[in-house]
Amino acid sequence: MAGKIIIANWKMKLGLGVSIDLAKEIASDLMLDKIGESEVVICPSFIAINEVGKILSPSKIKLGAQDVFWQENGAYTGEVSVEMLQELGCKYFIIGHSERRQYLGETNEMINKKARVILRSGEVPIVCVGETLEERRQGKKDYIIMHQVERALQDVKILDNQEIIIAYEPVWVIGTGRAVEPEEVKYVADLIRKIAQEHYSSKNSLMVIYGGSVDSSNVRAFSERGGVDGFLVGAASLDAREFMKMIDMVAN
Ligand code: PGA
């Protein structure tokens, strides 16, 4: 991809009505061709994916899901498969977000299984990794990131026509409005690329992005000095004007 990728994670923050309104606002503005070379992805809650997808379909904006189950089909009450989400137009799948690791007990093993089924289906996993404040204080940051990346990609060979995104999200900055320095992001992005290297042959198969309190006040600095291929955006993606401003800054 020539430009950067900007992924909106709406989390469990918007119901159907508000999701529709926000999608319309974003799509109408972005249709005016502000995206440039960038790829913009929106990940609504499951209940809004279908309707948001219909609104986005005439635009260049892509659709993603905030999670997915690792089995393709079967008696798994409450779960949603890749195929079901593909039917609604999802191409990107966030897995291993720290909120799921923390509140839902999502383990590296589960994330690995999810990554495999997504790749097998021809879609793009967005694997989230990152250290907690405690781990950082104990000097374990690099180890934690290396471990999470290695386990997520265990026995995975990314083919030349497949793509995977790894999102570095320091757990302690998510939702705080306080991001890390771009130079630190660059250091981690390089580390992730080094670890993931043996899992792919084509350089185009891997993208490393940053997430954690990215907004219009810092996105340019991350874009220029963070050494990343894009961003995973939570809070700042819930405001159409702010989100558009960020896309504009990254794209131009
Ligand atoms: P934030 O969330 O931008 O609100 O910090 C990012 C994320 O959790 O993906």
PDB file of N, CA, C and O in Angstrom, residues 21-33 42 52 55-61 240 244:
ATOM      1  N   ASP A  21     -25.366   7.368  12.020  1.00  0.00           N
ATOM      2  CA  ASP A  21     -25.150   8.812  11.842  1.00  0.00           C
ATOM      3  C   ASP A  21     -23.677   9.124  11.617  1.00  0.00           C
ATOM      4  O   ASP A  21     -23.322   9.890  10.720  1.00  0.00           O
ATOM      5  N   LEU A  22     -22.829   8.520  12.434  1.00  0.00           N
ATOM      6  CA  LEU A  22     -21.393   8.793  12.327  1.00  0.00           C
ATOM      7  C   LEU A  22     -20.844   8.280  10.991  1.00  0.00           C
ATOM      8  O   LEU A  22     -20.062   8.967  10.321  1.00  0.00           O
ATOM      9  N   ALA A  23     -21.283   7.093  10.598  1.00  0.00           N
ATOM     10  CA  ALA A  23     -20.809   6.525   9.323  1.00  0.00           C
ATOM     11  C   ALA A  23     -21.211   7.433   8.165  1.00  0.00           C
ATOM     12  O   ALA A  23     -20.421   7.682   7.249  1.00  0.00           O
ATOM     13  N   LYS A  24     -22.440   7.962   8.217  1.00  0.00           N
ATOM     14  CA  LYS A  24     -22.906   8.849   7.137  1.00  0.00           C
ATOM     15  C   LYS A  24     -22.055  10.103   7.080  1.00  0.00           C
ATOM     16  O   LYS A  24     -21.664  10.561   6.010  1.00  0.00           O
ATOM     17  N   GLU A  25     -21.767  10.642   8.251  1.00  0.00           N
ATOM     18  CA  GLU A  25     -20.982  11.873   8.311  1.00  0.00           C
ATOM     19  C   GLU A  25     -19.577  11.642   7.739  1.00  0.00           C
ATOM     20  O   GLU A  25     -19.087  12.421   6.922  1.00  0.00           O
ATOM     21  N   ILE A  26     -18.957  10.553   8.169  1.00  0.00           N
ATOM     22  CA  ILE A  26     -17.596  10.258   7.709  1.00  0.00           C
ATOM     23  C   ILE A  26     -17.594   9.952   6.204  1.00  0.00           C
ATOM     24  O   ILE A  26     -16.781  10.484   5.457  1.00  0.00           O
ATOM     25  N   ALA A  27     -18.541   9.118   5.789  1.00  0.00           N
ATOM     26  CA  ALA A  27     -18.558   8.722   4.379  1.00  0.00           C
ATOM     27  C   ALA A  27     -18.804   9.917   3.472  1.00  0.00           C
ATOM     28  O   ALA A  27     -18.175  10.055   2.426  1.00  0.00           O
ATOM     29  N   SER A  28     -19.690  10.802   3.882  1.00  0.00           N
ATOM     30  CA  SER A  28     -20.005  11.918   2.990  1.00  0.00           C
ATOM     31  C   SER A  28     -18.782  12.812   2.809  1.00  0.00           C
ATOM     32  O   SER A  28     -18.497  13.265   1.717  1.00  0.00           O
ATOM     33  N   ASP A  29     -18.066  13.037   3.871  1.00  0.00           N
ATOM     34  CA  ASP A  29     -16.898  13.895   3.768  1.00  0.00           C
ATOM     35  C   ASP A  29     -15.753  13.214   3.037  1.00  0.00           C
ATOM     36  O   ASP A  29     -15.094  13.798   2.184  1.00  0.00           O
ATOM     37  N   LEU A  30     -15.545  11.960   3.372  1.00  0.00           N
ATOM     38  CA  LEU A  30     -14.413  11.257   2.766  1.00  0.00           C
ATOM     39  C   LEU A  30     -14.634  10.943   1.292  1.00  0.00           C
ATOM     40  O   LEU A  30     -13.702  10.769   0.544  1.00  0.00           O
ATOM     41  N   MET A  31     -15.911  10.896   0.925  1.00  0.00           N
ATOM     42  CA  MET A  31     -16.185  10.628  -0.482  1.00  0.00           C
ATOM     43  C   MET A  31     -15.627  11.760  -1.329  1.00  0.00           C
ATOM     44  O   MET A  31     -15.405  11.608  -2.504  1.00  0.00           O
ATOM     45  N   LEU A  32     -15.433  12.889  -0.711  1.00  0.00           N
ATOM     46  CA  LEU A  32     -14.896  14.023  -1.454  1.00  0.00           C
ATOM     47  C   LEU A  32     -13.420  13.811  -1.787  1.00  0.00           C
ATOM     48  O   LEU A  32     -12.712  14.724  -2.169  1.00  0.00           O
ATOM     49  N   ASP A  33     -12.961  12.622  -1.508  1.00  0.00           N
ATOM     50  CA  ASP A  33     -11.634  12.202  -1.921  1.00  0.00           C
ATOM     51  C   ASP A  33     -10.477  12.726  -1.090  1.00  0.00           C
ATOM     52  O   ASP A  33      -9.417  13.043  -1.586  1.00  0.00           O
ATOM     53  N   ILE A  42     -13.195   1.142   9.142  1.00  0.00           N
ATOM     54  CA  ILE A  42     -14.021   1.409  10.319  1.00  0.00           C
ATOM     55  C   ILE A  42     -14.485   0.090  10.925  1.00  0.00           C
ATOM     56  O   ILE A  42     -15.003  -0.787  10.230  1.00  0.00           O
ATOM     57  N   VAL A  52     -23.716  -0.074   8.823  1.00  0.00           N
ATOM     58  CA  VAL A  52     -22.574   0.800   8.534  1.00  0.00           C
ATOM     59  C   VAL A  52     -21.943   0.373   7.196  1.00  0.00           C
ATOM     60  O   VAL A  52     -21.576   1.203   6.373  1.00  0.00           O
ATOM     61  N   ILE A  55     -23.685   1.830   4.279  1.00  0.00           N
ATOM     62  CA  ILE A  55     -23.396   3.263   4.108  1.00  0.00           C
ATOM     63  C   ILE A  55     -22.008   3.465   3.490  1.00  0.00           C
ATOM     64  O   ILE A  55     -21.809   4.328   2.640  1.00  0.00           O
ATOM     65  N   LEU A  56     -21.066   2.638   3.899  1.00  0.00           N
ATOM     66  CA  LEU A  56     -19.687   2.811   3.426  1.00  0.00           C
ATOM     67  C   LEU A  56     -19.456   2.245   2.031  1.00  0.00           C
ATOM     68  O   LEU A  56     -18.504   2.633   1.352  1.00  0.00           O
ATOM     69  N   SER A  57     -20.323   1.321   1.612  1.00  0.00           N
ATOM     70  CA  SER A  57     -19.995   0.583   0.383  1.00  0.00           C
ATOM     71  C   SER A  57     -19.762   1.447  -0.868  1.00  0.00           C
ATOM     72  O   SER A  57     -18.907   1.101  -1.679  1.00  0.00           O
ATOM     73  N   PRO A  58     -20.459   2.561  -1.048  1.00  0.00           N
ATOM     74  CA  PRO A  58     -20.119   3.351  -2.251  1.00  0.00           C
ATOM     75  C   PRO A  58     -18.802   4.120  -2.100  1.00  0.00           C
ATOM     76  O   PRO A  58     -18.279   4.637  -3.079  1.00  0.00           O
ATOM     77  N   SER A  59     -18.286   4.217  -0.885  1.00  0.00           N
ATOM     78  CA  SER A  59     -17.052   4.985  -0.658  1.00  0.00           C
ATOM     79  C   SER A  59     -15.836   4.061  -0.697  1.00  0.00           C
ATOM     80  O   SER A  59     -15.968   2.854  -0.869  1.00  0.00           O
ATOM     81  N   LYS A  60     -14.661   4.650  -0.485  1.00  0.00           N
ATOM     82  CA  LYS A  60     -13.436   3.833  -0.488  1.00  0.00           C
ATOM     83  C   LYS A  60     -13.146   3.250   0.892  1.00  0.00           C
ATOM     84  O   LYS A  60     -12.164   2.559   1.090  1.00  0.00           O
ATOM     85  N   ILE A  61     -13.984   3.598   1.864  1.00  0.00           N
ATOM     86  CA  ILE A  61     -13.719   3.170   3.244  1.00  0.00           C
ATOM     87  C   ILE A  61     -14.035   1.684   3.395  1.00  0.00           C
ATOM     88  O   ILE A  61     -15.051   1.194   2.906  1.00  0.00           O
ATOM     89  N   ALA A 240     -16.457  12.766  13.944  1.00  0.00           N
ATOM     90  CA  ALA A 240     -16.213  12.771  12.489  1.00  0.00           C
ATOM     91  C   ALA A 240     -15.201  13.839  12.070  1.00  0.00           C
ATOM     92  O   ALA A 240     -14.296  13.572  11.280  1.00  0.00           O
ATOM     93  N   MET A 244     -11.618  13.035  10.503  1.00  0.00           N
ATOM     94  CA  MET A 244     -11.324  13.527   9.158  1.00  0.00           C
ATOM     95  C   MET A 244     -10.044  14.362   9.144  1.00  0.00           C
ATOM     96  O   MET A 244      -9.236  14.269   8.220  1.00  0.00           O
TER      97      MET A 244
END
